[in-house]
JSON list of C-alpha atoms in Angstrom, two decimals:
[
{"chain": "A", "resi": 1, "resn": "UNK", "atom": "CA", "xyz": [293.78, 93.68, 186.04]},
{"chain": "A", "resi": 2, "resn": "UNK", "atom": "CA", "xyz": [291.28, 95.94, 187.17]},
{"chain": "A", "resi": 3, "resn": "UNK", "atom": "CA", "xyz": [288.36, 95.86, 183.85]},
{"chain": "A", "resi": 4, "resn": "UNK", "atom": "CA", "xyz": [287.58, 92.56, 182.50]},
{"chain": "A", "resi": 5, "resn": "UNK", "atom": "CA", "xyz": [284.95, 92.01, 179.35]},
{"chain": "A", "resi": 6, "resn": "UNK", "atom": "CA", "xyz": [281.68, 90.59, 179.97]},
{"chain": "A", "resi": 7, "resn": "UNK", "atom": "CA", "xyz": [280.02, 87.89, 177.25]},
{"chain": "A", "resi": 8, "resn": "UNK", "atom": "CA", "xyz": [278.56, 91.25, 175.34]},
{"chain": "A", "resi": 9, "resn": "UNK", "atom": "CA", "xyz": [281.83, 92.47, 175.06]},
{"chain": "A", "resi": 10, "resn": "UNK", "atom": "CA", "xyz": [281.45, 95.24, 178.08]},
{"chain": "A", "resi": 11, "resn": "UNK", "atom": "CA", "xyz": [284.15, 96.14, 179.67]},
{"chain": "A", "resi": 12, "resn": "UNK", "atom": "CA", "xyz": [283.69, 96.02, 183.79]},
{"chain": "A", "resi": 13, "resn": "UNK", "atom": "CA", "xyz": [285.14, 97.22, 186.59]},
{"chain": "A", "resi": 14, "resn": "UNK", "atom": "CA", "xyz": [286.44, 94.70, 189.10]},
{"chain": "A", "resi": 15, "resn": "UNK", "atom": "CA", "xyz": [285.27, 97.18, 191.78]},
{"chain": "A", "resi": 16, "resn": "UNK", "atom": "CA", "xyz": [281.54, 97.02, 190.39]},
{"chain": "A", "resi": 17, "resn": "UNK", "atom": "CA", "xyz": [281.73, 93.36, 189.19]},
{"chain": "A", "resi": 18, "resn": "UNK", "atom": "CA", "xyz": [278.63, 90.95, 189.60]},
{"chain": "A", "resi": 19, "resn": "UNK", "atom": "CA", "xyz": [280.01, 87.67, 191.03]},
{"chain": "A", "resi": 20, "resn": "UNK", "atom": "CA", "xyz": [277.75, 85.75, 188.66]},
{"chain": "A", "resi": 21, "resn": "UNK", "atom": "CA", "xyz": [278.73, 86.19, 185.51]},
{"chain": "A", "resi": 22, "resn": "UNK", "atom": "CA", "xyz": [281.62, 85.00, 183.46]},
{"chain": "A", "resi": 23, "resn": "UNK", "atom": "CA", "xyz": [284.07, 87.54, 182.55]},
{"chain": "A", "resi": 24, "resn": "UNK", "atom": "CA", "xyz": [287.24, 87.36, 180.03]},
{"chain": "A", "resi": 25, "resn": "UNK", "atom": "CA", "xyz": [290.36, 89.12, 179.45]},
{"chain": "A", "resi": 26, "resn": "UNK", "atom": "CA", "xyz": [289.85, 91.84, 177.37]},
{"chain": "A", "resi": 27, "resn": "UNK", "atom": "CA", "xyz": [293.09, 91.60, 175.52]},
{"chain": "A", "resi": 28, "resn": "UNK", "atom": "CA", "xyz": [293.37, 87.81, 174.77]},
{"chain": "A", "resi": 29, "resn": "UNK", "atom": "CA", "xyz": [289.68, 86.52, 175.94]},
{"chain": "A", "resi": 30, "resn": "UNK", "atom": "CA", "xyz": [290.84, 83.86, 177.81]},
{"chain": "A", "resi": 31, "resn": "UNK", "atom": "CA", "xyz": [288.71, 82.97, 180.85]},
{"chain": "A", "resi": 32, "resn": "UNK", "atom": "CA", "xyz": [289.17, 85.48, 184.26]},
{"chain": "A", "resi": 33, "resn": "UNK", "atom": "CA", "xyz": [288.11, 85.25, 187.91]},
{"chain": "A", "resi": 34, "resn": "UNK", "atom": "CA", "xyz": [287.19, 88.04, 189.79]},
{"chain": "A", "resi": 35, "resn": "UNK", "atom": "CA", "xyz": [288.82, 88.31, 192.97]},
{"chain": "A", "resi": 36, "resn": "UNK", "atom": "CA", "xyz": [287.06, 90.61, 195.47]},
{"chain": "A", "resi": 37, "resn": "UNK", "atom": "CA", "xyz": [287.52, 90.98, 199.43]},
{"chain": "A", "resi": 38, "resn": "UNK", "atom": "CA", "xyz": [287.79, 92.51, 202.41]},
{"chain": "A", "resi": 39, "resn": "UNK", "atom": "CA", "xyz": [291.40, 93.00, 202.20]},
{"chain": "A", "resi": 40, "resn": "UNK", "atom": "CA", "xyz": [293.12, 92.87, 198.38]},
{"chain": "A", "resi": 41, "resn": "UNK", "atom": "CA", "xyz": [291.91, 95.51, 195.88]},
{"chain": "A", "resi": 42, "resn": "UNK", "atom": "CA", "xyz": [289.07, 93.91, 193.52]},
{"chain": "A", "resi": 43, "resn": "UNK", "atom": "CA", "xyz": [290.91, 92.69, 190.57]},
{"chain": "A", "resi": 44, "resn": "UNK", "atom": "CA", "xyz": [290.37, 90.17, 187.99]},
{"chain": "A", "resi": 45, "resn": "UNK", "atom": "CA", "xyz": [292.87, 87.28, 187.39]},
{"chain": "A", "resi": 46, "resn": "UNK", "atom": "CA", "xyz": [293.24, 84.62, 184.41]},
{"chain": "A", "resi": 47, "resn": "UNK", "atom": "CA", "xyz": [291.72, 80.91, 185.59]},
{"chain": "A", "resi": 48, "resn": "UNK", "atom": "CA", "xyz": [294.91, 79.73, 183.90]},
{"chain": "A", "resi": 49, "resn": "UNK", "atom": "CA", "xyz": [298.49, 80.34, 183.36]},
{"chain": "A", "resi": 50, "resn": "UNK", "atom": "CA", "xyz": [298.23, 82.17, 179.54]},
{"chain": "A", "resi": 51, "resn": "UNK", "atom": "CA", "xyz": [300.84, 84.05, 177.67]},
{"chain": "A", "resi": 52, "resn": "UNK", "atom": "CA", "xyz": [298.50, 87.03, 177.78]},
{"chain": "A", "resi": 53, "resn": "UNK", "atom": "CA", "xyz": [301.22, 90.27, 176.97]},
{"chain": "A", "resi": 54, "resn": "UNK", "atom": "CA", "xyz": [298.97, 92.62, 177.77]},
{"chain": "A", "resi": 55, "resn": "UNK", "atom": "CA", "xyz": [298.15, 92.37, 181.33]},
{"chain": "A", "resi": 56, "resn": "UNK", "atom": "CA", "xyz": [300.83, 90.88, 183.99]},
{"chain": "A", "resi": 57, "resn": "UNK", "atom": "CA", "xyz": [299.87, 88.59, 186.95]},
{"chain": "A", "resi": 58, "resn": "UNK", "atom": "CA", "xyz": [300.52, 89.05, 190.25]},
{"chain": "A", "resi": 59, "resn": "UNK", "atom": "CA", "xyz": [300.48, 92.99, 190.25]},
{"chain": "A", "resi": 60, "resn": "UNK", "atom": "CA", "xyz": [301.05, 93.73, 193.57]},
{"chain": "A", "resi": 61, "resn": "UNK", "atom": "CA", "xyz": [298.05, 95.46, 196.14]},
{"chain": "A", "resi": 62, "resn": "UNK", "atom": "CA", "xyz": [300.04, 98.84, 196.30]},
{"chain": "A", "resi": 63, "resn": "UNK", "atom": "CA", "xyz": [300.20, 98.37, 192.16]},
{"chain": "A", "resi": 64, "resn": "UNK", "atom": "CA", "xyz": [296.22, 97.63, 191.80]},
{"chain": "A", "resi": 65, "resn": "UNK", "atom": "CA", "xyz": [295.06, 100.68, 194.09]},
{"chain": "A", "resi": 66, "resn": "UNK", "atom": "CA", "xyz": [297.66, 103.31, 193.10]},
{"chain": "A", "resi": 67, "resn": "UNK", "atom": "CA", "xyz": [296.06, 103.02, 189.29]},
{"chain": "A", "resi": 68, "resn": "UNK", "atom": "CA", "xyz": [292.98, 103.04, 191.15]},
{"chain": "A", "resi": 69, "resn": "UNK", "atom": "CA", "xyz": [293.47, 106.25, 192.91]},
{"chain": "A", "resi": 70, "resn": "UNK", "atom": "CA", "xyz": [295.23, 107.44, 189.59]},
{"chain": "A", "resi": 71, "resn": "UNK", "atom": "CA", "xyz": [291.98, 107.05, 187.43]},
{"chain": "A", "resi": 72, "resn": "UNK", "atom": "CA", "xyz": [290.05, 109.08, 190.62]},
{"chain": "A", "resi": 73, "resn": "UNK", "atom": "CA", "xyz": [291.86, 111.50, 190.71]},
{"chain": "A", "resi": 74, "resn": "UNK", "atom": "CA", "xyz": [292.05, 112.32, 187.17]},
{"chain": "A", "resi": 75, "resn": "UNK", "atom": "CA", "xyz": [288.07, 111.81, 186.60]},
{"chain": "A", "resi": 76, "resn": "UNK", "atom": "CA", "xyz": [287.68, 114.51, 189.41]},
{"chain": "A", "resi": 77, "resn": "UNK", "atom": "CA", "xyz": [289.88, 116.80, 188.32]},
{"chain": "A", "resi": 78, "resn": "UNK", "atom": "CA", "xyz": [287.82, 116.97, 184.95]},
{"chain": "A", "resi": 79, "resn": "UNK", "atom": "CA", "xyz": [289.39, 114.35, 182.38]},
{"chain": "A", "resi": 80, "resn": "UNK", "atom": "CA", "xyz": [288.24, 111.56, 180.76]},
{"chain": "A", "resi": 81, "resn": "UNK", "atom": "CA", "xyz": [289.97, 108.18, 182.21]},
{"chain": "A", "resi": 82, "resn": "UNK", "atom": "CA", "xyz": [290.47, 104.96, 180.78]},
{"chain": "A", "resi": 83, "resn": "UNK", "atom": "CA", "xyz": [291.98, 101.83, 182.91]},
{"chain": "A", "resi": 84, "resn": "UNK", "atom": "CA", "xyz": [294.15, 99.09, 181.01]},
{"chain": "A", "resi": 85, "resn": "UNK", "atom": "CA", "xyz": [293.06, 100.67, 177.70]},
{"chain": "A", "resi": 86, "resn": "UNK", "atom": "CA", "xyz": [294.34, 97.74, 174.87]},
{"chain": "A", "resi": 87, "resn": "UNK", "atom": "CA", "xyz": [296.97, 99.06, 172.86]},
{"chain": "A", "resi": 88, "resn": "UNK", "atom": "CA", "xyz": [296.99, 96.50, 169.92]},
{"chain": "A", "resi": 89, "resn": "UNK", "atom": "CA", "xyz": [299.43, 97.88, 167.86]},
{"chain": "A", "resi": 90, "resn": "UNK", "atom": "CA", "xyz": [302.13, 96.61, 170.30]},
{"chain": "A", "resi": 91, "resn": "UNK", "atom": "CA", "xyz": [300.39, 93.77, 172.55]},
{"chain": "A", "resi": 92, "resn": "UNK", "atom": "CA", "xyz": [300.23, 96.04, 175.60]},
{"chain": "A", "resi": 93, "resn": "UNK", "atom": "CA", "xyz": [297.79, 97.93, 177.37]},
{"chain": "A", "resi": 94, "resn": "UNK", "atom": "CA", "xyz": [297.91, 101.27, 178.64]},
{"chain": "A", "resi": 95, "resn": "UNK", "atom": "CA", "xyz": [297.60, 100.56, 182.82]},
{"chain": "A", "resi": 96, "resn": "UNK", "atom": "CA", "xyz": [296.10, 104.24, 183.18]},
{"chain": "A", "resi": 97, "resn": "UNK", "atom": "CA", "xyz": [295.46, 107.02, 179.72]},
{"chain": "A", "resi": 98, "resn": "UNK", "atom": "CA", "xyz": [293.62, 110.23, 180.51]},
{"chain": "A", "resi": 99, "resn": "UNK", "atom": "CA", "xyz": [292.30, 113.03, 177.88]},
{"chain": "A", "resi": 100, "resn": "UNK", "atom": "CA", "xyz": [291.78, 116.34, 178.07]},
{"chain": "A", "resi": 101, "resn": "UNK", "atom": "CA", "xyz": [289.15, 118.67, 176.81]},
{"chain": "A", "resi": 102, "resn": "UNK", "atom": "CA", "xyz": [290.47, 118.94, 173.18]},
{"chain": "A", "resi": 103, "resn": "UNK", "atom": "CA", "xyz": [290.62, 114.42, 173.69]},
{"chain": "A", "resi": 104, "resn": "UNK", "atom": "CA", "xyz": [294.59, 114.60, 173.45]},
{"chain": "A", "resi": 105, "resn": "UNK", "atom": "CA", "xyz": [295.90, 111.34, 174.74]},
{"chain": "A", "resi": 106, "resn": "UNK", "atom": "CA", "xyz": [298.41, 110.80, 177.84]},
{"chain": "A", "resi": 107, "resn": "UNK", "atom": "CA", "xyz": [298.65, 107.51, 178.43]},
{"chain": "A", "resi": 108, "resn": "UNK", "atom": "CA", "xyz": [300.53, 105.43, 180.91]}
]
């Protein structure tokens, strides 16, 4: 997963992440480690195995940067971008949802 939630309930960006703080899972707050390198796309990971539904382990490098370049690319071409936005309703998340100017929705 790429956005974690911070003890004050802010989401963060793995990218942008400060090592030193605890960070959770934003869909079912269990405990996350941030995993940032020279080689694998920062991304955060649960401590332990979970039954989380919203977020899957072991996405894959080429998984973790393509929503990365996804969310870029939207944000410069003018829309508003959310990564792994919770979708409650059905125990999911969104990897990637964009809006337009009038705020309509297109999630993936």
């Amino acid at each position: 997963m790429l956005i974690a939630m911070d003890a004050q309930h802010q989401l963060v960006n793995a990218a942008t992440a400060d090592r030193q703080i605890e960070y959770y899972c934003p869909e079912c707050v269990q405990p996350v480690r941030l995993k940032r390198g020279a080689v694998i796309v920062p991304h955060f990971a649960h401590v332990h195995a979970t039954d989380c539904d919203a977020f899957s382990e072991g996405e894959t490098t080429e998984h973790l940067r393509g929503k990365q370049q996804l969310a870029t690319w939207f944000a410069a071409s003018g829309y508003t971008v959310r990564l792994e936005a919770g979708l409650p309703e059905i125990h999911h998340s969104a990897r990637i949802s964009w809006f337009d100017e009038v705020q309509r929705n297109h999630s993936r």
